[in-house]
CSV table of C-alpha atoms in Angstrom, one decimal:
chain,number,residue,atom,x,y,z
A,1,MET,CA,-126.6,-157.6,-19.0
A,2,ALA,CA,-123.8,-157.3,-21.6
A,3,GLU,CA,-123.9,-158.3,-24.8
A,4,THR,CA,-122.2,-158.4,-28.2
A,5,GLY,CA,-124.5,-157.8,-31.3
A,6,ASN,CA,-124.7,-158.8,-34.9
A,7,ARG,CA,-128.1,-157.6,-37.1
A,8,MET,CA,-126.5,-155.4,-39.4
A,9,ARG,CA,-125.8,-153.2,-35.9
A,10,PHE,CA,-129.2,-152.4,-35.5
A,11,ARG,CA,-130.3,-153.6,-32.4
A,12,SER,CA,-133.8,-155.2,-32.1
A,13,ARG,CA,-136.1,-154.0,-30.7
A,14,ARG,CA,-136.7,-157.3,-29.3
A,15,GLU,CA,-133.5,-156.9,-27.6
A,16,VAL,CA,-134.6,-154.0,-25.5
A,17,LEU,CA,-138.0,-155.0,-25.1
A,18,ALA,CA,-136.5,-158.2,-23.3
A,19,LEU,CA,-134.5,-156.1,-21.2
A,20,GLY,CA,-137.0,-156.3,-18.7
A,21,LEU,CA,-137.4,-159.8,-18.6
A,22,GLY,CA,-133.9,-160.6,-19.0
A,23,ALA,CA,-133.1,-158.6,-15.8
A,24,ALA,CA,-135.7,-160.6,-13.7
A,25,ALA,CA,-134.6,-164.0,-15.2
A,26,LEU,CA,-130.6,-163.3,-14.5
A,27,ALA,CA,-131.0,-161.9,-10.8
A,28,ALA,CA,-133.5,-164.7,-10.6
A,29,GLY,CA,-130.5,-167.8,-11.7
A,30,GLY,CA,-129.1,-166.8,-14.7
A,31,ALA,CA,-129.8,-166.7,-18.8
A,32,GLN,CA,-132.1,-169.7,-18.5
A,33,ALA,CA,-134.3,-168.5,-16.3
A,34,GLN,CA,-137.6,-168.2,-18.1
A,35,PRO,CA,-139.8,-165.3,-16.1
A,36,ARG,CA,-143.4,-164.5,-17.2
A,37,PRO,CA,-144.3,-161.1,-18.7
A,38,PRO,CA,-145.8,-158.8,-16.4
A,39,GLN,CA,-149.2,-157.5,-16.3
A,40,GLN,CA,-148.1,-153.8,-16.5
A,41,PRO,CA,-144.6,-152.2,-17.2
A,42,LYS,CA,-142.3,-152.2,-14.1
A,43,GLY,CA,-139.2,-150.8,-13.6
A,44,GLN,CA,-136.3,-149.4,-15.4
A,45,VAL,CA,-133.2,-150.5,-16.9
A,46,VAL,CA,-129.9,-148.3,-17.7
A,47,ALA,CA,-128.2,-149.1,-20.9
A,48,GLY,CA,-124.8,-147.5,-21.0
A,49,LEU,CA,-123.3,-146.2,-24.1
A,50,SER,CA,-120.0,-145.0,-25.2
A,51,GLN,CA,-121.0,-142.5,-27.8
A,52,GLU,CA,-124.0,-140.3,-27.5
A,53,PRO,CA,-127.3,-140.6,-29.5
A,54,THR,CA,-128.4,-137.5,-31.5
A,55,VAL,CA,-129.9,-138.3,-34.5
A,56,PHE,CA,-134.2,-139.0,-33.2
A,57,ASN,CA,-135.3,-138.6,-37.2
A,58,PRO,CA,-135.2,-142.4,-38.2
A,59,LEU,CA,-134.5,-141.9,-41.9
A,60,MET,CA,-131.7,-138.9,-41.2
A,61,PRO,CA,-128.0,-140.4,-41.1
A,62,GLY,CA,-127.5,-141.6,-37.5
A,63,SER,CA,-125.3,-143.7,-35.6
A,64,GLU,CA,-125.3,-147.7,-34.3
A,65,VAL,CA,-126.5,-145.9,-30.8
A,66,ASP,CA,-129.2,-143.7,-32.8
A,67,GLN,CA,-130.5,-147.0,-34.4
A,68,GLY,CA,-130.9,-148.4,-31.2
A,69,VAL,CA,-133.1,-145.6,-29.7
A,70,TRP,CA,-134.9,-146.0,-33.1
A,71,TRP,CA,-135.7,-149.1,-32.5
A,72,GLN,CA,-137.5,-148.3,-29.2
A,73,LEU,CA,-139.5,-145.1,-30.6
A,74,PHE,CA,-140.4,-146.3,-34.0
A,75,SER,CA,-142.1,-149.0,-35.8
A,76,PRO,CA,-141.1,-150.3,-39.3
A,77,LEU,CA,-143.9,-152.1,-41.9
A,78,TRP,CA,-142.0,-155.6,-41.0
A,79,PHE,CA,-138.7,-156.6,-39.2
A,80,VAL,CA,-136.4,-159.7,-39.4
A,81,ASP,CA,-136.7,-161.9,-36.2
A,82,PRO,CA,-133.4,-163.9,-35.2
A,83,ASP,CA,-134.2,-166.6,-37.2
A,84,GLY,CA,-134.1,-164.6,-40.1
A,85,LYS,CA,-137.8,-164.6,-41.3
A,86,LEU,CA,-139.6,-161.5,-41.9
A,87,VAL,CA,-142.1,-160.7,-39.3
A,88,PRO,CA,-144.6,-158.0,-39.6
A,89,ASP,CA,-145.4,-154.6,-37.6
A,90,LEU,CA,-147.1,-152.2,-38.8
A,91,ALA,CA,-148.3,-154.0,-41.6
A,92,THR,CA,-150.7,-157.0,-41.2
A,93,GLU,CA,-148.6,-159.4,-43.7
A,94,VAL,CA,-145.8,-159.4,-45.5
A,95,PRO,CA,-146.3,-159.1,-48.8
A,96,SER,CA,-145.6,-162.5,-51.2
A,97,ILE,CA,-146.7,-164.0,-54.5
A,98,ALA,CA,-148.4,-166.5,-52.5
A,99,ASN,CA,-150.9,-163.6,-50.8
A,100,GLY,CA,-151.1,-161.9,-53.5
A,101,GLY,CA,-148.6,-158.8,-52.1
A,102,LEU,CA,-146.8,-159.4,-55.0
A,103,SER,CA,-146.6,-159.9,-58.6
A,104,ALA,CA,-145.3,-162.8,-60.3
A,105,ASP,CA,-142.3,-160.0,-61.9
A,106,GLY,CA,-141.9,-158.4,-58.7
A,107,LEU,CA,-142.9,-155.1,-59.8
A,108,SER,CA,-146.5,-154.8,-58.2
A,109,TRP,CA,-146.9,-154.5,-54.4
A,110,LYS,CA,-149.7,-154.4,-52.3
A,111,VAL,CA,-149.1,-154.0,-48.3
A,112,LYS,CA,-152.2,-154.6,-45.8
A,113,LEU,CA,-151.5,-152.6,-42.3
A,114,ARG,CA,-152.8,-152.8,-38.8
A,115,ARG,CA,-156.0,-150.9,-37.7
A,116,ASP,CA,-154.9,-150.8,-34.2
A,117,ALA,CA,-151.7,-148.8,-34.5
A,118,LYS,CA,-151.7,-145.2,-33.0
A,119,TRP,CA,-148.7,-142.6,-32.9
A,120,HIS,CA,-147.6,-141.3,-29.2
A,121,ASP,CA,-149.9,-138.6,-29.7
A,122,GLY,CA,-152.9,-141.0,-30.0
A,123,THR,CA,-153.2,-140.2,-34.0
A,124,PRO,CA,-154.4,-143.4,-35.5
A,125,PHE,CA,-151.6,-144.7,-38.0
A,126,THR,CA,-152.6,-144.9,-41.9
A,127,ALA,CA,-151.5,-145.5,-45.1
A,128,GLU,CA,-150.9,-141.5,-45.1
A,129,ASP,CA,-147.6,-142.3,-42.6
A,130,VAL,CA,-146.4,-144.7,-45.3
A,131,LYS,CA,-146.7,-142.7,-48.5
A,132,TYR,CA,-145.6,-139.9,-46.6
A,133,THR,CA,-142.7,-141.7,-45.3
A,134,LEU,CA,-142.1,-142.9,-48.9
A,135,ASP,CA,-142.1,-140.3,-50.5
A,136,LEU,CA,-140.1,-138.2,-48.2
A,137,ILE,CA,-137.3,-140.4,-48.5
A,138,ASN,CA,-137.1,-139.6,-52.3
A,139,THR,CA,-137.7,-135.6,-51.7
A,140,PRO,CA,-134.7,-134.0,-53.2
A,141,GLY,CA,-132.4,-132.1,-50.2
A,142,PHE,CA,-133.8,-134.2,-47.8
A,143,ARG,CA,-131.0,-135.4,-45.7
A,144,VAL,CA,-131.9,-139.3,-45.8
A,145,ARG,CA,-129.7,-142.2,-44.8
A,146,ASN,CA,-130.0,-144.2,-47.8
A,147,ARG,CA,-132.4,-144.2,-50.9
A,148,VAL,CA,-131.2,-147.6,-52.1
A,149,GLY,CA,-134.3,-149.4,-53.3
A,150,HIS,CA,-136.8,-146.4,-52.5
A,151,SER,CA,-135.1,-144.7,-55.6
A,152,LEU,CA,-137.4,-147.0,-58.0
A,153,LEU,CA,-140.7,-146.7,-56.2
A,154,ARG,CA,-143.2,-145.7,-58.4
A,155,ASP,CA,-147.5,-144.6,-58.5
A,156,ILE,CA,-147.4,-144.5,-54.8
A,157,ARG,CA,-151.3,-144.9,-54.3
A,158,ILE,CA,-153.4,-144.9,-50.7
A,159,VAL,CA,-156.0,-147.6,-51.3
A,160,ALA,CA,-157.6,-147.1,-48.3
A,161,PRO,CA,-156.8,-146.0,-44.4
A,162,ASP,CA,-155.2,-149.7,-44.4
A,163,GLU,CA,-153.9,-150.7,-47.6
A,164,ILE,CA,-151.0,-149.1,-50.1
A,165,HIS,CA,-150.1,-150.2,-53.2
A,166,TRP,CA,-147.1,-149.5,-55.5
A,167,ARG,CA,-145.1,-150.1,-58.8
A,168,MET,CA,-141.2,-150.6,-58.8
A,169,GLU,CA,-139.7,-149.6,-61.7
A,170,SER,CA,-137.4,-152.8,-62.0
A,171,ALA,CA,-137.4,-155.7,-59.7
A,172,TYR,CA,-135.2,-155.7,-56.8
A,173,SER,CA,-135.1,-158.8,-54.4
A,174,PRO,CA,-133.6,-156.7,-51.4
A,175,TYR,CA,-136.2,-154.3,-51.2
A,176,LEU,CA,-138.4,-156.4,-49.0
A,177,SER,CA,-134.8,-156.4,-46.3
A,178,ILE,CA,-134.6,-153.0,-47.0
A,179,LEU,CA,-138.5,-152.3,-45.5
A,180,ALA,CA,-137.4,-154.0,-42.0
A,181,LEU,CA,-135.0,-151.5,-41.6
A,182,THR,CA,-137.3,-148.8,-42.9
A,183,PHE,CA,-139.2,-146.8,-39.8
A,184,ILE,CA,-142.2,-145.0,-40.8
A,185,VAL,CA,-142.7,-141.3,-39.4
A,186,PRO,CA,-146.4,-139.3,-39.0
A,187,LYS,CA,-147.2,-137.3,-41.6
A,188,HIS,CA,-149.3,-135.2,-39.4
A,189,VAL,CA,-146.6,-134.1,-37.5
A,190,LEU,CA,-143.9,-134.0,-40.2
A,191,GLU,CA,-145.9,-132.0,-42.9
A,192,LYS,CA,-146.4,-129.0,-40.9
A,193,ALA,CA,-142.5,-128.4,-40.8
A,194,SER,CA,-141.8,-126.0,-43.6
A,195,ASP,CA,-138.1,-128.0,-43.7
A,196,PRO,CA,-138.2,-131.9,-42.7
A,197,ASN,CA,-134.0,-131.5,-42.2
A,198,THR,CA,-134.9,-128.9,-39.0
A,199,ALA,CA,-137.8,-130.1,-37.8
A,200,PRO,CA,-138.9,-130.1,-34.1
A,201,PHE,CA,-139.7,-133.8,-34.7
A,202,ASN,CA,-136.0,-134.5,-34.8
A,203,GLY,CA,-135.3,-133.6,-31.4
A,204,ALA,CA,-139.0,-134.7,-29.6
A,205,PRO,CA,-140.0,-137.4,-32.1
A,206,VAL,CA,-143.0,-139.1,-32.1
A,207,GLY,CA,-143.5,-142.7,-33.4
A,208,THR,CA,-145.4,-146.0,-33.0
A,209,GLY,CA,-143.0,-148.1,-31.0
A,210,PRO,CA,-142.9,-150.0,-27.5
A,211,PHE,CA,-141.9,-146.3,-26.0
A,212,ARG,CA,-142.2,-142.9,-26.2
A,213,TRP,CA,-139.9,-139.6,-25.8
A,214,GLY,CA,-139.3,-138.8,-22.5
A,215,GLU,CA,-136.7,-136.5,-21.8
A,216,ARG,CA,-133.1,-135.8,-22.9
A,217,ALA,CA,-130.5,-134.3,-21.0
A,218,ALA,CA,-127.5,-133.6,-23.7
A,219,GLY,CA,-124.6,-135.2,-22.5
A,220,ASP,CA,-125.8,-137.1,-20.1
A,221,HIS,CA,-128.9,-139.5,-20.8
A,222,LEU,CA,-132.0,-140.0,-22.6
A,223,LEU,CA,-135.1,-141.2,-21.3
A,224,LEU,CA,-137.7,-143.4,-23.1
A,225,ARG,CA,-141.5,-144.2,-20.8
A,226,ALA,CA,-143.7,-146.9,-21.9
A,227,ASN,CA,-145.8,-146.5,-24.5
A,228,SER,CA,-149.6,-148.4,-22.8
A,229,ALA,CA,-151.2,-148.3,-26.2
A,230,TYR,CA,-148.2,-150.1,-28.3
A,231,HIS,CA,-149.7,-152.4,-30.9
A,232,GLY,CA,-147.4,-155.2,-30.1
A,233,ASP,CA,-145.8,-157.0,-27.4
A,234,GLY,CA,-144.8,-155.4,-24.5
A,235,PRO,CA,-143.2,-153.1,-23.3
A,236,TYR,CA,-142.1,-154.8,-20.5
A,237,LEU,CA,-140.5,-151.9,-18.6
A,238,GLU,CA,-141.6,-148.2,-17.3
A,239,ARG,CA,-138.4,-146.6,-18.3
A,240,VAL,CA,-135.2,-147.4,-20.5
A,241,VAL,CA,-132.5,-144.7,-19.8
A,242,PHE,CA,-129.7,-144.9,-22.3
A,243,LYS,CA,-126.8,-143.2,-20.3
A,244,TYR,CA,-124.1,-141.7,-22.1
A,245,ILE,CA,-120.5,-142.5,-20.3
A,246,PRO,CA,-118.0,-141.9,-23.2
A,247,ASP,CA,-114.8,-143.4,-21.3
A,248,LEU,CA,-115.0,-147.1,-21.8
A,249,THR,CA,-113.3,-147.8,-18.4
A,250,VAL,CA,-115.7,-145.7,-16.5
A,251,LEU,CA,-118.8,-147.5,-18.3
A,252,TYR,CA,-117.4,-150.9,-17.3
A,253,THR,CA,-117.2,-149.6,-13.6
A,254,GLN,CA,-120.3,-148.7,-13.4
A,255,PHE,CA,-121.7,-151.6,-15.3
A,256,ARG,CA,-119.6,-153.8,-12.3
A,257,THR,CA,-120.8,-151.7,-10.1
A,258,GLY,CA,-124.9,-151.9,-10.7
A,259,GLN,CA,-125.2,-148.1,-12.2
A,260,VAL,CA,-125.6,-149.6,-15.2
A,261,ASP,CA,-127.6,-152.7,-16.2
A,262,TYR,CA,-127.2,-153.2,-19.9
A,263,LEU,CA,-124.1,-152.8,-22.5
A,264,GLY,CA,-125.6,-154.8,-25.6
A,265,ILE,CA,-125.6,-152.3,-28.0
A,266,GLY,CA,-121.8,-151.1,-27.9
A,267,GLY,CA,-120.9,-154.2,-25.7
A,268,ILE,CA,-118.1,-154.2,-23.5
A,269,ALA,CA,-114.2,-153.3,-24.3
A,270,ALA,CA,-112.4,-156.6,-24.9
A,271,HIS,CA,-109.7,-156.5,-22.1
A,272,PHE,CA,-112.5,-156.7,-19.6
A,273,VAL,CA,-114.2,-159.7,-20.9
A,274,LYS,CA,-112.2,-162.2,-18.7
A,275,GLU,CA,-113.3,-160.1,-15.5
A,276,ALA,CA,-116.9,-159.8,-16.9
A,277,GLN,CA,-117.1,-163.2,-17.2
A,278,GLY,CA,-117.1,-163.6,-13.3
A,279,LEU,CA,-119.3,-161.0,-12.2
A,280,ARG,CA,-122.5,-162.1,-10.7
A,281,PRO,CA,-125.5,-162.0,-11.3
A,282,ALA,CA,-124.7,-160.4,-14.8
A,283,HIS,CA,-124.5,-162.3,-17.7
A,284,LEU,CA,-121.9,-162.1,-20.7
A,285,ALA,CA,-123.1,-163.3,-24.0
A,286,LEU,CA,-120.8,-163.8,-26.7
A,287,THR,CA,-122.2,-163.4,-29.9
A,288,ASP,CA,-121.4,-163.5,-33.4
A,289,ALA,CA,-120.6,-159.9,-35.2
A,290,VAL,CA,-118.7,-158.9,-38.5
A,291,HIS,CA,-115.9,-156.4,-37.9
A,292,ARG,CA,-113.9,-155.7,-40.5
A,293,ALA,CA,-109.9,-154.6,-40.4
A,294,TYR,CA,-107.9,-153.1,-43.7
A,295,ARG,CA,-104.4,-152.4,-44.0
A,296,ALA,CA,-103.9,-150.0,-47.1
A,297,GLN,CA,-101.1,-147.9,-48.4
A,298,PRO,CA,-101.7,-144.4,-48.7
A,299,ARG,CA,-102.4,-143.3,-52.5
A,300,ILE,CA,-99.8,-141.0,-53.0
A,301,ARG,CA,-97.4,-143.3,-52.4
A,302,PRO,CA,-96.5,-145.9,-55.8
A,303,LEU,CA,-97.3,-149.4,-54.2
A,304,ARG,CA,-93.3,-150.7,-55.9
A,305,ARG,CA,-93.1,-152.8,-53.3
A,306,GLN,CA,-94.2,-154.4,-50.3
A,307,SER,CA,-92.2,-152.9,-47.0
A,308,GLY,CA,-92.5,-151.8,-43.6
A,309,ALA,CA,-96.1,-153.1,-41.5
A,310,ARG,CA,-97.8,-154.2,-44.8
A,311,GLY,CA,-94.9,-156.5,-46.0
A,312,ALA,CA,-94.9,-158.2,-42.4
A,313,LEU,CA,-98.4,-158.8,-42.5
A,314,SER,CA,-98.4,-160.1,-46.2
A,315,ARG,CA,-95.0,-162.0,-44.8
A,316,HIS,CA,-96.9,-163.1,-41.6
A,317,GLU,CA,-99.9,-164.1,-43.6
A,318,GLN,CA,-98.6,-166.3,-46.2
A,319,GLY,CA,-96.1,-168.0,-43.5
A,320,GLY,CA,-99.6,-169.4,-42.3
A,321,ALA,CA,-98.7,-167.8,-38.7
A,322,ASP,CA,-101.2,-167.8,-35.6
A,323,ARG,CA,-103.1,-164.6,-37.0
A,324,ARG,CA,-104.9,-164.6,-33.3
A,325,ALA,CA,-101.4,-163.2,-32.4
A,326,LEU,CA,-101.7,-160.2,-33.9
A,327,LEU,CA,-105.3,-159.3,-32.0
A,328,ARG,CA,-104.0,-160.1,-28.7
A,329,PRO,CA,-101.7,-156.5,-28.4
A,330,ALA,CA,-105.1,-155.3,-28.9
A,331,GLY,CA,-106.9,-157.4,-25.9
A,332,ALA,CA,-108.7,-159.1,-28.4
A,333,ASP,CA,-110.0,-162.2,-26.4
A,334,GLY,CA,-112.7,-164.4,-27.4
A,335,VAL,CA,-112.3,-162.6,-31.4
A,336,LEU,CA,-112.1,-165.2,-34.0
A,337,PRO,CA,-110.2,-164.5,-37.0
A,338,ALA,CA,-111.5,-163.9,-40.4
A,339,ALA,CA,-110.3,-166.9,-42.9
A,340,ARG,CA,-107.6,-164.3,-44.2
A,341,ILE,CA,-106.1,-161.1,-43.9
A,342,LEU,CA,-107.0,-158.7,-46.5
A,343,GLY,CA,-105.2,-156.0,-48.2
A,344,LEU,CA,-106.2,-153.2,-50.6
């Protein structure tokens, strides 16, 4: 399969969980087939990547390909489904004013948790892990990728093994969505490290997701194995292999010849789109994605007049010329131009 994607470029767990079903569907006659989920995880999918996953602690700064791995190993409290709805994962429900999880002023939060979730090493997941994660995010010196929203947390309290409360310094409506992209990490593993920035966990993570850590050959591949104790749907595959192939031509060639099954995290190079559309039984999905291009002058030069490429682009835009022409030299067939070109 090949896809391009859109979900803030966090590849969703549902998409990779569906790899096994999708591969079966496509081999059976196209994307419209709806196979029945297997009783047990079966087979493997090789996902090709042009960048190598190297960051495996999901709270630390990582790239798109790292995030693709995180979704298989870890779980958030809830996630955003393809329809934009918040769906419970480690939580039993998404807190709201209606269910008593949120106060009317947005300051008091109550989150109820699943009792059946376990870490990959068999340790039960509890509210202790949620508190530890939120505390770690706000710990000075920890190399966290984002503290937006989290920095407003106050008075985090464990009410029961399956319930946690906290207060916000001020109401912040995006926090529900931020938590949908915040993975919970295991307290019992990470607290043993003197420095979470260099913890052994960062190279051999333990999560609650549908796949568990298998092996990594740096510069070549990463293997994940099915988590038979997963609390959600699936997994449908025995193994997922993330194969690192930095050359885009080689990556596409291996997809075309069947050595790589899936290119959905990074997609395929634009100049291969037309050929890929004719591959069978492969399925090419053109989906919405946001890509931004900017034109800017170096700040050391005064912006006295529009000249050279900057001026040409501006005049091109003002003249109402076809912006697709600007994209064609890069081979970007299938790209829909933005409503306007943004200049800085």
